[in-house]
Coordinates of C-alpha atoms in Angstrom, one line a residue:
X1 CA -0.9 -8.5 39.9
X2 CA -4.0 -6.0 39.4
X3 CA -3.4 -4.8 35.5
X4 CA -7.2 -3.0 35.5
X5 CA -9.3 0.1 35.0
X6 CA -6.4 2.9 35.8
X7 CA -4.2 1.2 32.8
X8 CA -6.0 -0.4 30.7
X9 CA -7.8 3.0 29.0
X10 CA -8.8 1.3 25.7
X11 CA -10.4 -1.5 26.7
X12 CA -13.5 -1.5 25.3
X13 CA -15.0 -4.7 23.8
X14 CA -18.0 -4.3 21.5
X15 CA -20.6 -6.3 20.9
X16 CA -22.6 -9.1 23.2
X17 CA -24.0 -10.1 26.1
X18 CA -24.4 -12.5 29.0
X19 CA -21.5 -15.1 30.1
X20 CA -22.4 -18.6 29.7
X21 CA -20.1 -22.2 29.3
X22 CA -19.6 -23.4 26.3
X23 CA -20.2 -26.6 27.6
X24 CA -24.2 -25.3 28.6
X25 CA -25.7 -22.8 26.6
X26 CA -28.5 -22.1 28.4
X27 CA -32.3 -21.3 26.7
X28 CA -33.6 -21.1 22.9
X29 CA -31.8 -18.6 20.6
X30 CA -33.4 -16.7 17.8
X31 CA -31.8 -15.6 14.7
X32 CA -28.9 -13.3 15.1
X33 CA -26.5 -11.7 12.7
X34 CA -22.9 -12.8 13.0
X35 CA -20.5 -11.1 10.9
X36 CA -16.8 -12.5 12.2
X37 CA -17.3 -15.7 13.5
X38 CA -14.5 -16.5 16.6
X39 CA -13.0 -19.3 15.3
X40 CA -9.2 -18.5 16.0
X41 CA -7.4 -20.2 17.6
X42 CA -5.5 -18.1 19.5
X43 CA -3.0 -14.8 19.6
X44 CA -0.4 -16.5 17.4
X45 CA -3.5 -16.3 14.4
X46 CA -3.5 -12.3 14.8
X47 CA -0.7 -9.9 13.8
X48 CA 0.8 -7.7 16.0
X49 CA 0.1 -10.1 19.3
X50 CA 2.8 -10.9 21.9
X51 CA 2.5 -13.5 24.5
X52 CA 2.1 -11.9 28.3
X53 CA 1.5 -14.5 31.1
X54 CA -0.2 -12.0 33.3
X55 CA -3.3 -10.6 31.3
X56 CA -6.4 -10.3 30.0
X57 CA -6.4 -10.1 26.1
X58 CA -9.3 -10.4 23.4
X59 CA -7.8 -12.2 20.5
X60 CA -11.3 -12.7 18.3
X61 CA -14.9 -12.3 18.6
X62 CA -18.3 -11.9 17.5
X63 CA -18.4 -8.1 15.5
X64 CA -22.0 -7.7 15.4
X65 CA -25.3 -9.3 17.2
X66 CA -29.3 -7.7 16.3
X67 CA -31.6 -9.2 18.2
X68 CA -31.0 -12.3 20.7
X69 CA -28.3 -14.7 19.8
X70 CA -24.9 -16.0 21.0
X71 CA -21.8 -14.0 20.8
X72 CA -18.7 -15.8 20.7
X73 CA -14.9 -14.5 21.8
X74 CA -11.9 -15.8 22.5
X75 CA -9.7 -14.4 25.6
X76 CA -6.3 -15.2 26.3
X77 CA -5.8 -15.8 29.6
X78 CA -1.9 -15.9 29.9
X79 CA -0.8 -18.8 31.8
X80 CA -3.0 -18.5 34.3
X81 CA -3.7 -21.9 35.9
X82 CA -7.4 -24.0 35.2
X83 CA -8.4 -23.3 38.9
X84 CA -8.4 -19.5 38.4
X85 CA -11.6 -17.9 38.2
X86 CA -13.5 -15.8 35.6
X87 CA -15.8 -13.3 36.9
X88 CA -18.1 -11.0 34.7
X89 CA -20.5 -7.7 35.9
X90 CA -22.8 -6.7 32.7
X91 CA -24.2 -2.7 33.4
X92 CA -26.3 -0.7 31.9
X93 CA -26.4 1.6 29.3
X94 CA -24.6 4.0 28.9
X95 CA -26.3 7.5 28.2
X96 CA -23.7 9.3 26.0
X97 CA -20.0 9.6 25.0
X98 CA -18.3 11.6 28.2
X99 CA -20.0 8.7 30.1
X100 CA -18.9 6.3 28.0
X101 CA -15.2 7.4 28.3
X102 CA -15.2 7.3 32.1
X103 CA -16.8 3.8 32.7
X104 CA -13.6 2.5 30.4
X105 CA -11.4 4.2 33.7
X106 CA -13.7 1.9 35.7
X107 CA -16.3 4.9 36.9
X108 CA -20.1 5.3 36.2
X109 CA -20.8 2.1 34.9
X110 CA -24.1 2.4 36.1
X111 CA -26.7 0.0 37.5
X112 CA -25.3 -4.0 37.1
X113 CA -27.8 -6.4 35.4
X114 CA -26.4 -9.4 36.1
X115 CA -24.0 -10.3 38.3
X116 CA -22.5 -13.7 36.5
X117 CA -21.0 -16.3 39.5
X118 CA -17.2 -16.8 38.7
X119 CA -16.1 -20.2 37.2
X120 CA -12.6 -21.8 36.8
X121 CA -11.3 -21.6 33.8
X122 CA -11.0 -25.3 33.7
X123 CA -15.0 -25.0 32.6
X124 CA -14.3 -23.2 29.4
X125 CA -12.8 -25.1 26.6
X126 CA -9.9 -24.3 25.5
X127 CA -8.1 -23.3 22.3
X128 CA -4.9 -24.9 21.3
X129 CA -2.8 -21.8 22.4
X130 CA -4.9 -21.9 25.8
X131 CA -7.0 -19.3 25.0
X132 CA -10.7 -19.3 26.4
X133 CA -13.5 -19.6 24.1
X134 CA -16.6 -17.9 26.1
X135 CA -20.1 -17.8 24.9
X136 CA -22.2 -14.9 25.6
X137 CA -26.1 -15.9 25.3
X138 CA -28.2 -12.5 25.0
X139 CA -32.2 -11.9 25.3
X140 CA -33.8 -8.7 23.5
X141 CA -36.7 -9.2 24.7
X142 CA -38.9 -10.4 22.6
X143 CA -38.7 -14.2 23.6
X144 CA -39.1 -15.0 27.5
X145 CA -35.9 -15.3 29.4
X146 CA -34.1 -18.5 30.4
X147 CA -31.9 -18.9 33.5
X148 CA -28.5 -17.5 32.7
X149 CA -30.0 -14.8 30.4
X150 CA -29.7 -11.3 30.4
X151 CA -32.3 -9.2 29.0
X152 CA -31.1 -6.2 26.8
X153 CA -34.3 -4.7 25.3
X154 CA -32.8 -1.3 23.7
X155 CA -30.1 -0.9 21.2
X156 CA -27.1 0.7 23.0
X157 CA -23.6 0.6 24.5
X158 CA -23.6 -1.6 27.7
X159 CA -20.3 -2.2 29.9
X160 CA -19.2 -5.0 31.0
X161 CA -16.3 -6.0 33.9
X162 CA -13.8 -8.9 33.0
X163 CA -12.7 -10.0 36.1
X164 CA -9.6 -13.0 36.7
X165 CA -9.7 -13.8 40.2
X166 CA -7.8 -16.7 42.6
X167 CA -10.0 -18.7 44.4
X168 CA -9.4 -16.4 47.4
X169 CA -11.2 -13.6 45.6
X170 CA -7.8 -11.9 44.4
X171 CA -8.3 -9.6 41.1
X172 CA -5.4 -10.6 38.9
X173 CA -6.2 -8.7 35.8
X174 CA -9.3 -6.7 35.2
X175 CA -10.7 -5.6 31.2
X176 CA -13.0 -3.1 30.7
X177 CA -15.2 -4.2 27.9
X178 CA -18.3 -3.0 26.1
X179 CA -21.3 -4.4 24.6
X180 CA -23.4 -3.2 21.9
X181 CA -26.9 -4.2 21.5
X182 CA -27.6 -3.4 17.7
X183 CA -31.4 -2.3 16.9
X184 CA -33.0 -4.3 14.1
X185 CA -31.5 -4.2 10.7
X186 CA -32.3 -0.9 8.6
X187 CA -34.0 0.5 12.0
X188 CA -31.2 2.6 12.2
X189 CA -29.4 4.5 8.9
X190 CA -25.2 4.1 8.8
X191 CA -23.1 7.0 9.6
X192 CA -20.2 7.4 6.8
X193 CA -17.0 6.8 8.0
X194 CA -14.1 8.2 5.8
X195 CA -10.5 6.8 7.3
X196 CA -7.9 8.7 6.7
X197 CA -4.4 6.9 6.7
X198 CA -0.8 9.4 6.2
X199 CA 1.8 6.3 4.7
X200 CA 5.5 7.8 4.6
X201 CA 8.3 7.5 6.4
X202 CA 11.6 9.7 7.4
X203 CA 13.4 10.9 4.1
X204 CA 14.5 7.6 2.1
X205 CA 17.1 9.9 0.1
X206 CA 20.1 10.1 2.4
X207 CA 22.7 13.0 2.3
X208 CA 25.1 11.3 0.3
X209 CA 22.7 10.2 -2.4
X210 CA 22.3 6.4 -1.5
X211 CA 18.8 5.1 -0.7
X212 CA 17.5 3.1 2.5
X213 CA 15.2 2.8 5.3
X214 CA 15.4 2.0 8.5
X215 CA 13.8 -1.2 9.6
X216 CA 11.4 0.2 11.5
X217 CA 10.6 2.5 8.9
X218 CA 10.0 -0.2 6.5
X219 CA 8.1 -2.2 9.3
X220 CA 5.6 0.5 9.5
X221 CA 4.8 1.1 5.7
X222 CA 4.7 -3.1 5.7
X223 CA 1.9 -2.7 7.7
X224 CA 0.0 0.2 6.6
X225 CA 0.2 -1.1 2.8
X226 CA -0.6 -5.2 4.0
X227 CA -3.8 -3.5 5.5
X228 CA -4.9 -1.6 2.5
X229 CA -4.1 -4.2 0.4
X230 CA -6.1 -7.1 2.3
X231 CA -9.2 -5.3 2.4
X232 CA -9.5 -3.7 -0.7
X233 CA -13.6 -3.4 -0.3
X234 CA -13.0 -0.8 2.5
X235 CA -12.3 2.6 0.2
X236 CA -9.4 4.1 2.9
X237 CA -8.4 7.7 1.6
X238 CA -4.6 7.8 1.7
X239 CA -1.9 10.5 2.2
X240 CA 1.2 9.6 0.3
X241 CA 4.3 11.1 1.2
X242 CA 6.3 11.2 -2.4
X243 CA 9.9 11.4 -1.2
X244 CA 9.0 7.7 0.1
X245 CA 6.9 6.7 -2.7
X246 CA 9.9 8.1 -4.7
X247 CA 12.5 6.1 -2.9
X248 CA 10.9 3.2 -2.7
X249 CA 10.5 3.1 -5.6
X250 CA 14.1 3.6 -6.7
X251 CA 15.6 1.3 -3.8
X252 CA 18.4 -1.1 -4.3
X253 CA 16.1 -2.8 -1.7
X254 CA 13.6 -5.6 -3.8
X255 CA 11.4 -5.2 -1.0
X256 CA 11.1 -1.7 -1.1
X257 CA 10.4 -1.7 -4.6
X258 CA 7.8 -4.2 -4.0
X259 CA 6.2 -1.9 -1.3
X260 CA 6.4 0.9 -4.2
X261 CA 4.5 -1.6 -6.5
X262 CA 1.9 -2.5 -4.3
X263 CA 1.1 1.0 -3.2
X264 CA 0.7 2.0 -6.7
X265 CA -1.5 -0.7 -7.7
X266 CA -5.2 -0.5 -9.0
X267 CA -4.8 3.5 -7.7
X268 CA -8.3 3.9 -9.0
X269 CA -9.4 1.9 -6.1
X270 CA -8.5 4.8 -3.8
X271 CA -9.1 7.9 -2.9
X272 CA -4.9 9.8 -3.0
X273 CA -4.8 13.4 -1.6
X274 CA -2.2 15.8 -2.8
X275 CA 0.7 16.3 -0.5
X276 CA 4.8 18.5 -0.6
X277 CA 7.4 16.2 -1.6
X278 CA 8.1 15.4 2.1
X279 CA 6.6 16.2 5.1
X280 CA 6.8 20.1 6.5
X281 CA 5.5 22.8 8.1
X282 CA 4.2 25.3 5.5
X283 CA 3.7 28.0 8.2
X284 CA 7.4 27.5 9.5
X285 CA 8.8 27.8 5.6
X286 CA 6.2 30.8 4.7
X287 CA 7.5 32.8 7.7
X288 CA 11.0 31.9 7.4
X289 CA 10.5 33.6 3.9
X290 CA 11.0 30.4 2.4
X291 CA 7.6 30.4 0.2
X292 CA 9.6 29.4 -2.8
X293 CA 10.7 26.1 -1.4
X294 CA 7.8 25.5 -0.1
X295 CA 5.9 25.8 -3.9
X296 CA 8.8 23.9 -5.1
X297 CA 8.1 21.3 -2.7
X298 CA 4.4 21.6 -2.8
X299 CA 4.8 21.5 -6.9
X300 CA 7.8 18.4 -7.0
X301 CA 5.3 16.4 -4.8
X302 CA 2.4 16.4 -6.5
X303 CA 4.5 15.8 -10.2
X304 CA 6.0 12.5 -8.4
X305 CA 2.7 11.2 -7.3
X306 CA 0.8 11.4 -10.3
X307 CA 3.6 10.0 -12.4
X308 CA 4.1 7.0 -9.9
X309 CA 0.3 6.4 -9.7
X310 CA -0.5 7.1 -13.6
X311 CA -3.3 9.5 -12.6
X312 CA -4.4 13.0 -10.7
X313 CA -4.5 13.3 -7.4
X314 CA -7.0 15.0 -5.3
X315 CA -5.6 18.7 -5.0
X316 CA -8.7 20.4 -3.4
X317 CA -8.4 18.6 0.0
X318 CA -6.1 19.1 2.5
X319 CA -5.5 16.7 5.6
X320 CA -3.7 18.9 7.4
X321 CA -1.6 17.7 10.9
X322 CA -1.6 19.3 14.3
X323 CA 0.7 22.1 13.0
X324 CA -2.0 24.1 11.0
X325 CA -1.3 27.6 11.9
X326 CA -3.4 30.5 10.1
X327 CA -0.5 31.3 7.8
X328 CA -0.4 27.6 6.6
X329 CA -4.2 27.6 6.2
X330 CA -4.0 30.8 3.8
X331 CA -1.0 29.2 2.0
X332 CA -3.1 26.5 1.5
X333 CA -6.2 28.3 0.1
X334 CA -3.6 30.6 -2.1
X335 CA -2.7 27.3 -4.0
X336 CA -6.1 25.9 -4.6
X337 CA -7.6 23.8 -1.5
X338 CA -11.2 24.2 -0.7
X339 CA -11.4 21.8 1.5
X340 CA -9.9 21.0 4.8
X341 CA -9.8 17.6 7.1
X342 CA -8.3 19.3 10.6
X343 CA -8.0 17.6 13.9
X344 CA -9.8 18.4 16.3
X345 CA -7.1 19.6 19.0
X346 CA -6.3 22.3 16.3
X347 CA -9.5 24.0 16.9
X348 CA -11.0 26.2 19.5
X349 CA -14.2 24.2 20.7
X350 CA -16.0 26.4 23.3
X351 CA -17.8 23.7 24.6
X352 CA -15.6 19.9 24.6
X353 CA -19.3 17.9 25.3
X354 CA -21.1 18.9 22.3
X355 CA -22.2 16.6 20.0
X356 CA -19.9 15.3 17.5
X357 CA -20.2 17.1 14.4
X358 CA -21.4 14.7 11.7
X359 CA -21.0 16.7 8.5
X360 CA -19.0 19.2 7.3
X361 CA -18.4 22.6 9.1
X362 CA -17.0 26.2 8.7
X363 CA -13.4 26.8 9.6
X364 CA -13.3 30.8 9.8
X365 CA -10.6 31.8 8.2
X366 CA -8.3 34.4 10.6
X367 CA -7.7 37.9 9.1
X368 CA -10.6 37.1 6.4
X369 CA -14.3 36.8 5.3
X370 CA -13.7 33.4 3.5
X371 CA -14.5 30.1 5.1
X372 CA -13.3 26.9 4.5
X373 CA -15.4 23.5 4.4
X374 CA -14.0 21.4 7.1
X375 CA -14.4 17.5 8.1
X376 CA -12.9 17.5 11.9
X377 CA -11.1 14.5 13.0
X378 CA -12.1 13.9 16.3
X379 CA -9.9 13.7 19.5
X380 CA -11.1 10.9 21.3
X381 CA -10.8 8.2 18.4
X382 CA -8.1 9.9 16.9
X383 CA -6.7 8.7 20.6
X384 CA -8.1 5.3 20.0
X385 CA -5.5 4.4 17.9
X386 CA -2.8 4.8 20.5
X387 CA -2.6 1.1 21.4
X388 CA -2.4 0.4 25.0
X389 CA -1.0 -3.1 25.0
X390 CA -4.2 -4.9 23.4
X391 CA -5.0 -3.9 19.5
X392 CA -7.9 -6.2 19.0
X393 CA -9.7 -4.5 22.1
X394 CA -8.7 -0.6 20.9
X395 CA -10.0 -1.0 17.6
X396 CA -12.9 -3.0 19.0
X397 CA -13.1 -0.1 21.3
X398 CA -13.0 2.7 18.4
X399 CA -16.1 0.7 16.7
X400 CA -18.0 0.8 19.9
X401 CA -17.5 4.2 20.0
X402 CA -18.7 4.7 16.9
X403 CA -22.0 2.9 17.0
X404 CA -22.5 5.2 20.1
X405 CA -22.4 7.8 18.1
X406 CA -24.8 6.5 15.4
X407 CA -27.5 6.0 18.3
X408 CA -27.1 9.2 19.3
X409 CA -27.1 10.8 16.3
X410 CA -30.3 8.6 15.4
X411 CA -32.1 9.7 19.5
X412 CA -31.5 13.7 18.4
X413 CA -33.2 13.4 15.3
X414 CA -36.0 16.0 15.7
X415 CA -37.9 15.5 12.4
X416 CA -34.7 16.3 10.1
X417 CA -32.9 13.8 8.8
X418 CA -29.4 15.1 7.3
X419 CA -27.4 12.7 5.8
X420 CA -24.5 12.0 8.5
X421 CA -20.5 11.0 8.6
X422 CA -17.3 12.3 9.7
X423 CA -13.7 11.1 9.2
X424 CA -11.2 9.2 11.6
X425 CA -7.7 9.2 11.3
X426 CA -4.6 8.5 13.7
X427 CA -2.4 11.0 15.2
X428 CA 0.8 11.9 13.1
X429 CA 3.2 10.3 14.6
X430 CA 1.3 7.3 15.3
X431 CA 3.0 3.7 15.4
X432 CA 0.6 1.1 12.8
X433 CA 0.1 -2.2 14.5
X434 CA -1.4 -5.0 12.0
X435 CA -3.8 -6.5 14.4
X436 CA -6.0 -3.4 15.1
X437 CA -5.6 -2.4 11.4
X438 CA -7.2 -5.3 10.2
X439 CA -9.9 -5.4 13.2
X440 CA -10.9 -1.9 12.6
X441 CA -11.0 -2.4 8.9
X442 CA -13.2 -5.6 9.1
X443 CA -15.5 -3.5 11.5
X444 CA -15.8 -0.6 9.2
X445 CA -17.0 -3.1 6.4
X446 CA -19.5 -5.1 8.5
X447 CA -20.9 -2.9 11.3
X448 CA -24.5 -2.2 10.3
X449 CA -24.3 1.2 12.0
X450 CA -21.5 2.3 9.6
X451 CA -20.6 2.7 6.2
X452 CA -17.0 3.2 5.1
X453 CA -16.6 6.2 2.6
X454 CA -14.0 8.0 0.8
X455 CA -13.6 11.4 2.6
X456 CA -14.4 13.2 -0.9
X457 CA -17.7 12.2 -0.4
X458 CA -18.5 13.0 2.8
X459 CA -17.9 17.0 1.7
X460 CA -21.5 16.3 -0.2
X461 CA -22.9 15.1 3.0
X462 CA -25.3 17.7 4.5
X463 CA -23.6 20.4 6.6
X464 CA -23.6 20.5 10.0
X465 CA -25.9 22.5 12.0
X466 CA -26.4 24.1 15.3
X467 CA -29.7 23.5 17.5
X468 CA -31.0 26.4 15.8
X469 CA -30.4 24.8 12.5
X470 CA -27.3 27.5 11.8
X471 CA -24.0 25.9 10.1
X472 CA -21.8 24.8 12.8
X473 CA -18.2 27.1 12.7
X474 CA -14.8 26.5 14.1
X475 CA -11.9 28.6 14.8
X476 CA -8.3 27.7 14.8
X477 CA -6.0 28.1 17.8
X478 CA -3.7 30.6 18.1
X479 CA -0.6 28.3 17.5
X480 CA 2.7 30.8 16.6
X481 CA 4.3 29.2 13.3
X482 CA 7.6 28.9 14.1
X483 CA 11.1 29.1 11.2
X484 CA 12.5 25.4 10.7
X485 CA 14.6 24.4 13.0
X486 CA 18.3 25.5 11.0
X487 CA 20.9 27.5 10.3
X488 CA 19.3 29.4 7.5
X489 CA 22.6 31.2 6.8
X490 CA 24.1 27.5 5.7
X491 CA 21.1 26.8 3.8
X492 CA 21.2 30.1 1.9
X493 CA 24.9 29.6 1.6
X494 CA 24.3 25.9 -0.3
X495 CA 21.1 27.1 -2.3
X496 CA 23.6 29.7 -3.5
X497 CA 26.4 27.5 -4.6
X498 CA 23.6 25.2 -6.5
X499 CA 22.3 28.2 -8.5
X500 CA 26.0 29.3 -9.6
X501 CA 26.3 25.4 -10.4
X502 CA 23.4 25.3 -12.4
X503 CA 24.3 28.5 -14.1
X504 CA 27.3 27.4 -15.1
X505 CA 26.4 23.9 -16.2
X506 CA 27.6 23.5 -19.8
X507 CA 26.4 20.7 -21.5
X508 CA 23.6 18.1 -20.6
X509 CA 25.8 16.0 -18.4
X510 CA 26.1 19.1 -16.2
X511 CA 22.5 20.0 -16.4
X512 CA 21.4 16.6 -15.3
X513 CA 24.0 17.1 -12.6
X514 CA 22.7 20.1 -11.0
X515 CA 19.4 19.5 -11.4
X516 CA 20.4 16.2 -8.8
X517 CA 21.6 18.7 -6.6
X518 CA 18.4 20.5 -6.6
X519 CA 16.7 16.8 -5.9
X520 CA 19.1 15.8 -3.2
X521 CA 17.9 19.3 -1.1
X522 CA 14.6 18.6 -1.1
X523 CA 14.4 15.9 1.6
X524 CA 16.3 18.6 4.2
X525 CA 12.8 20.4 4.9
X526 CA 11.0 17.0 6.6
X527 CA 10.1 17.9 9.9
X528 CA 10.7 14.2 10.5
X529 CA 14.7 15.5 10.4
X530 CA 17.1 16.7 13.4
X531 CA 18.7 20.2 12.8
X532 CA 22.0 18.3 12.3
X533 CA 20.8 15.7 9.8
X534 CA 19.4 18.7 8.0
X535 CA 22.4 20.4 7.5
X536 CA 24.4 17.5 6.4
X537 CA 22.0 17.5 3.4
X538 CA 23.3 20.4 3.1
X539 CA 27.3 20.3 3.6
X540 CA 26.8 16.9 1.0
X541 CA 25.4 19.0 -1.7
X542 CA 27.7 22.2 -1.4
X543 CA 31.0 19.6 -1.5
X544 CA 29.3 18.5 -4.8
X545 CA 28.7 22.1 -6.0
X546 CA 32.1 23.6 -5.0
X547 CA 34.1 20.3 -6.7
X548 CA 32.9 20.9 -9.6
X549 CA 32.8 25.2 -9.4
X550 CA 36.3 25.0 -8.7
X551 CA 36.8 22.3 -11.3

C-alpha cells in the first residue's frame, strides 16, 4: 500500500543529511552541534503515538546540525519485514516557501544530489520497539568528501524522499522529509517567535448548576497544560478562557482542580491575555443589540482571571479568532485594545506570495482613520498544526518552515537590519496532541535560527515595511457579523424574569441567590454551544426565577 506524497501533506523532517548504516559510518566528522540527541527507543517513549503496521513514522531525531556532522533519527517502520528495502533521494534547495510547500505534495523537488542505493532494513540496527535507527553523515564543505557523503555547502532547506520498497521495487510507504543545513553559529540573527496557545474548553457550568467536563474536554486541557508546564524555559503567551479556569477550579473533580492549580501556578512566568468569560462572537452580540452582555461578559472575565491568577492580565492585546468582523474590531478598540494578533485568513492580502511579514503591521480600521498595530498569524503554519497522522514530523515540519523563513529573511536584507519575529498559533478549533507539543516546544528552545518570545514583545520589534520602506497595511475581509444563533425572544423573556428576581430579593440569602442566576447565564453565549443547549440555560434559570417569584 502506497501511503505517500498526495496524503502525507506535513511531512516534512528538518534537519540532516546523507543516509549511511549505523553499522559503517563512512569518512571523518567535524564538530557539529546536536541539540536532541535520538536516543529513544521507539513510539511508545513519545505521547500522542499509535502503532500502524503500514507506515513510515519519525519517532526522534537530531534538531539541529552547523557544519558537517552526523544526524541521527529514529523511524518506525511498522511491521515491515527485515528484507524490505529503505530507499532515500536527497534534492536540492529549495529557493523559497511556495516551493517549499509543493515539494512536501511530492512536486519541484529540484535537482537530486545523491541518489542513496536501497538497503534491507535488516542492515539498520534496530530499537527495541523495532524502530530503525539511521545515521545521516553530512559534508559542508569544508573538509574533502568521503564515499557515501553528500556535500551541502549553503545553509538552507533541502528535501529529501523516504522511500520503503519490496525487493521487487514496490513503494509501500513514501515520507516527504526536509533537511536543513544550519549556517555557522551567530552567522545568522534568530527570528522571535511568540506562540500563541487558546486553553478552554466547552462551558464547564452546566444548565442545572452541576460542574463537569467531558473526557475529551479534559483530555485536551491535560495536554495543553502538561506542555506548558514541562517546558517552562519556553515563554508561551496564553489565552485563558475563565468559565473553564473558573470551573475547574470549582470541580467536584480532584483532577480538574489540579488542572486549575497547575494553570495558575508561577503566572508570572507567562505572558496571560485578557479574554470574555467564555468564548463569543462580539460582532454577533453587538449587532444583536446585546452590547451589554457582551461588557458584562467582557468585564466577569477579566475579574475571574485576575483573581484566579493573583495578578493583571494583559488587556491591551487582543488574539482575536477567525470571526473578527469590523464591528468586533471597533468593539474592541472602544474598550481599550491597541493591539491586535489576527490570522491571516481574516485579512485581505492582495498578493498570497509576498514575503512573510516579520514585525508588526497596520490593520486599517473600516469606517475610520485609526489603525491598529497588528502581529498576523500566518496561514500556512497556523495549518501546520493540523496533524496528519505523524506529530513528530508536523512540528518538525512547522520548524523547518521556520528556519526557511529566517534564511530568507537574512538573503533580503538590503543594508537594513530590523529587528524580526512574528507569532504562530493553531487554528481555533484545533485538536492538541502531546507529541508535537513537546517537539515544537523543544524546537522553539534550541533552534539557533529562533528565539521564543512572549508576543508583548514582539509589538516593540521594528515594524514592517514595504520594498519602498513604507509600513506594511492590512485590511479585513468583508465577513457579515451575524446575531447568535437563538431565540432572542426566550432569552429576553429569562433575562427579564432574573431582573424582577433580583429586584425583589429581600434579604442576603436572596441576593446571593439571584446574583447565581445572573452567573449560571453567562455560559449560554459560548459559541462552542448548540442553539438547544443554549436555551436550556435558559429554561433552567427562568424555573429557578419563577419558583421563587411565585413563591
Amino acid at each position: 500500500m502506497i501511503r505517500g506524497i498526495g496524503v502525507r501533506r506535513f511531512r516534512s523532517l528538518g534537519l540532516a543529511l546523507c543516509l549511511v548504516l549505523v553499522a559503517g559510518l563512512a569518512g571523518p566528522v567535524a564538530a557539529q552541534t546536536d541539540t536532541t540527541p535520538a536516543d529513544t527507543d521507539g513510539p511508545f517513549d513519545l505521547p500522542g503515538l499509535e502503532d500502524d503496521p503500514e507506515i513510515l513514522r519519525l519517532i526522534d531525531h537530531t534538531t539541529a546540525v552547523t557544519g558537517s556532522g552526523v544526524y541521527r533519527a529514529v523511524i518506525d517502520v511498522g511491521n515491515a519485514r527485515d528484507d524490505v528495502e529503505l530507499l532515500v533521494n536527497v534534492h536540492d534547495r529549495v529557493a523559497d516557501r511556495t516551493t517549499y510547500q509543493a515539494t512536501i505534495d511530492g512536486e519541484q523537488l529540484g535537482t537530486a544530489l545523491t541518489t542513496l542505493p536501497p538497503r534491507p532494513l535488516s542492515d539498520f540496527e534496530r530499537t527495541a520497539n523495532g524502530s530503525a535507527r539511521v545515521l545521516i553523515d553530512l559534508n559542508d564543505g569544508t573538509i574533502p568528501i568521503e564515499p557515501g557523503q553528500v556535500r551541502l555547502s549553503r545553509p538552507g532547506v533541502y528535501p529529501v524522499v523516504y522511500e520503503l520498497r519490496t525487493t521487487d521495487g514496490d513503494v509501500l510507504d513514501r515520507l516527504i522529509a526536509h533537511v536543513v543545513r544550519l549556517a555557522d553559529p551567530g552567522a545568522v540573527d534568530p527570528i522571535s517567535v511568540g506562540l500563541a496557545l487558546r486553553v478552554g474548553a466547552p462551558p464547564g457550568h452546566r444548565p442545572g448548576g452541576s460542574i463537569g467536563f467531558s473526557s475529551s474536554a479534559r483530555e485536551r486541557l491535560t495536554v495543553l497544560v502538561d506542555a506548558i508546564e514541562r517546558h517552562p524555559e519556553v515563554p508561551v503567551t496564553l489565552e485563558i478562557v475563565p468559565e473553564t479556569l473558573e470551573a475547574l477550579s470549582l470541580s467536584p473533580d480532584p483532577t480538574d482542580r489540579d488542572l486549575a492549580r497547575r494553570l495558575t501556578d508561577r503566572p508570572e512566568q507567562r505572558l496571560v491575555l485578557d479574554h470574555p468569560y467564555v468564548r463569543v462572537d462580539p460582532s454577533g452580540l453587538d449587532i444583536a443589540g446585546l452590547g451589554s452582555v457582551l461588557d458584562d461578559l467582557e468585564e466577569r472575565g477579566n475579574e475571574v482571571l485576575e483573581t484566579l491568577l493573583g495578578r493583571q492580565v494583559r488587556s491591551r492585546t487582543w488574539l482575536a479568532g477567525d470571526r473578527i468582523s469590523a464591528t468586533g474590531l471597533r468593539y474592541q478598540l472602544d474598550r481599550g485594545v491597541r493591539e491586535a494578533i489576527v490570522p491571516e485568513r481574516a485579512l485581505l492580502i492582495a498578493d498570497p506570495n509576498a514575503p512573510t511579514a516579520l514585525g508588526p503591521v497596520e490593520l486599517l480600521v473600516p469606517s475610520s482613520d485609526a489603525r491598529v498595530d497588528t502581529l498576523v498569524v500566518d496561514a500556512r503554519l497556523s495549518e501546520a498544526f493540523e496533524l496528519d497522522g505523524d506529530p513528530v514530523l508536523a512540528a518538525e515540519h512547522l520548524l523547518a518552515e521556520l528556519a526557511l523563513i529566517s534564511f530568507e529573511a537574512e538573503e533580503n536584507e538590503t543594508g537594513f537590519d530590523p529587528q524580526r519575529g512574528l507569532v504562530i498559533a493553531p487554528p481555533e478549533d484545533w485538536d492538541p496532541n502531546p507529541a508535537f507539543l513537546s517537539r515544537l516546544l523543544v524546537g522553539l528552545q534550541t533552534m539557533p535560527v529562533v528565539q521564543p518570545a512572549p508576543v508583548d514583545e514582539l509589538f516593540d520589534l521594528d515594524a514592517a515595511l514595504t520594498d519602498d520602506r513604507q509600513p506594511v497595511t492590512r485590511q479585513l475581509l468583508g465577513r457579515v457579523a451575524r446575531a447568535p444563533d437563538a431565540d432572542l425572544t426566550l432569552w429576553n423573556l429569562t433575562d427579564d424574569r432574573v431582573s424582577a428576581f433580583h429586584s425583589m430579593a429581600a434579604d442576603a440569602s436572596g441576593v446571593v441567590l439571584a446574583d447565581e442566576l445572573v452567573d449560571r447565564l453567562r455560559p449560554s453565549w459560548s459559541v462552542e454551544l448548540r442553539r438547544e443547549d443554549r436555551e436550556r440555560y435558559w429554561a433552567a434559570t427562568r424555573t429557578i426565577a419563577d419558583e421563587h417569584i411565585t413563591a
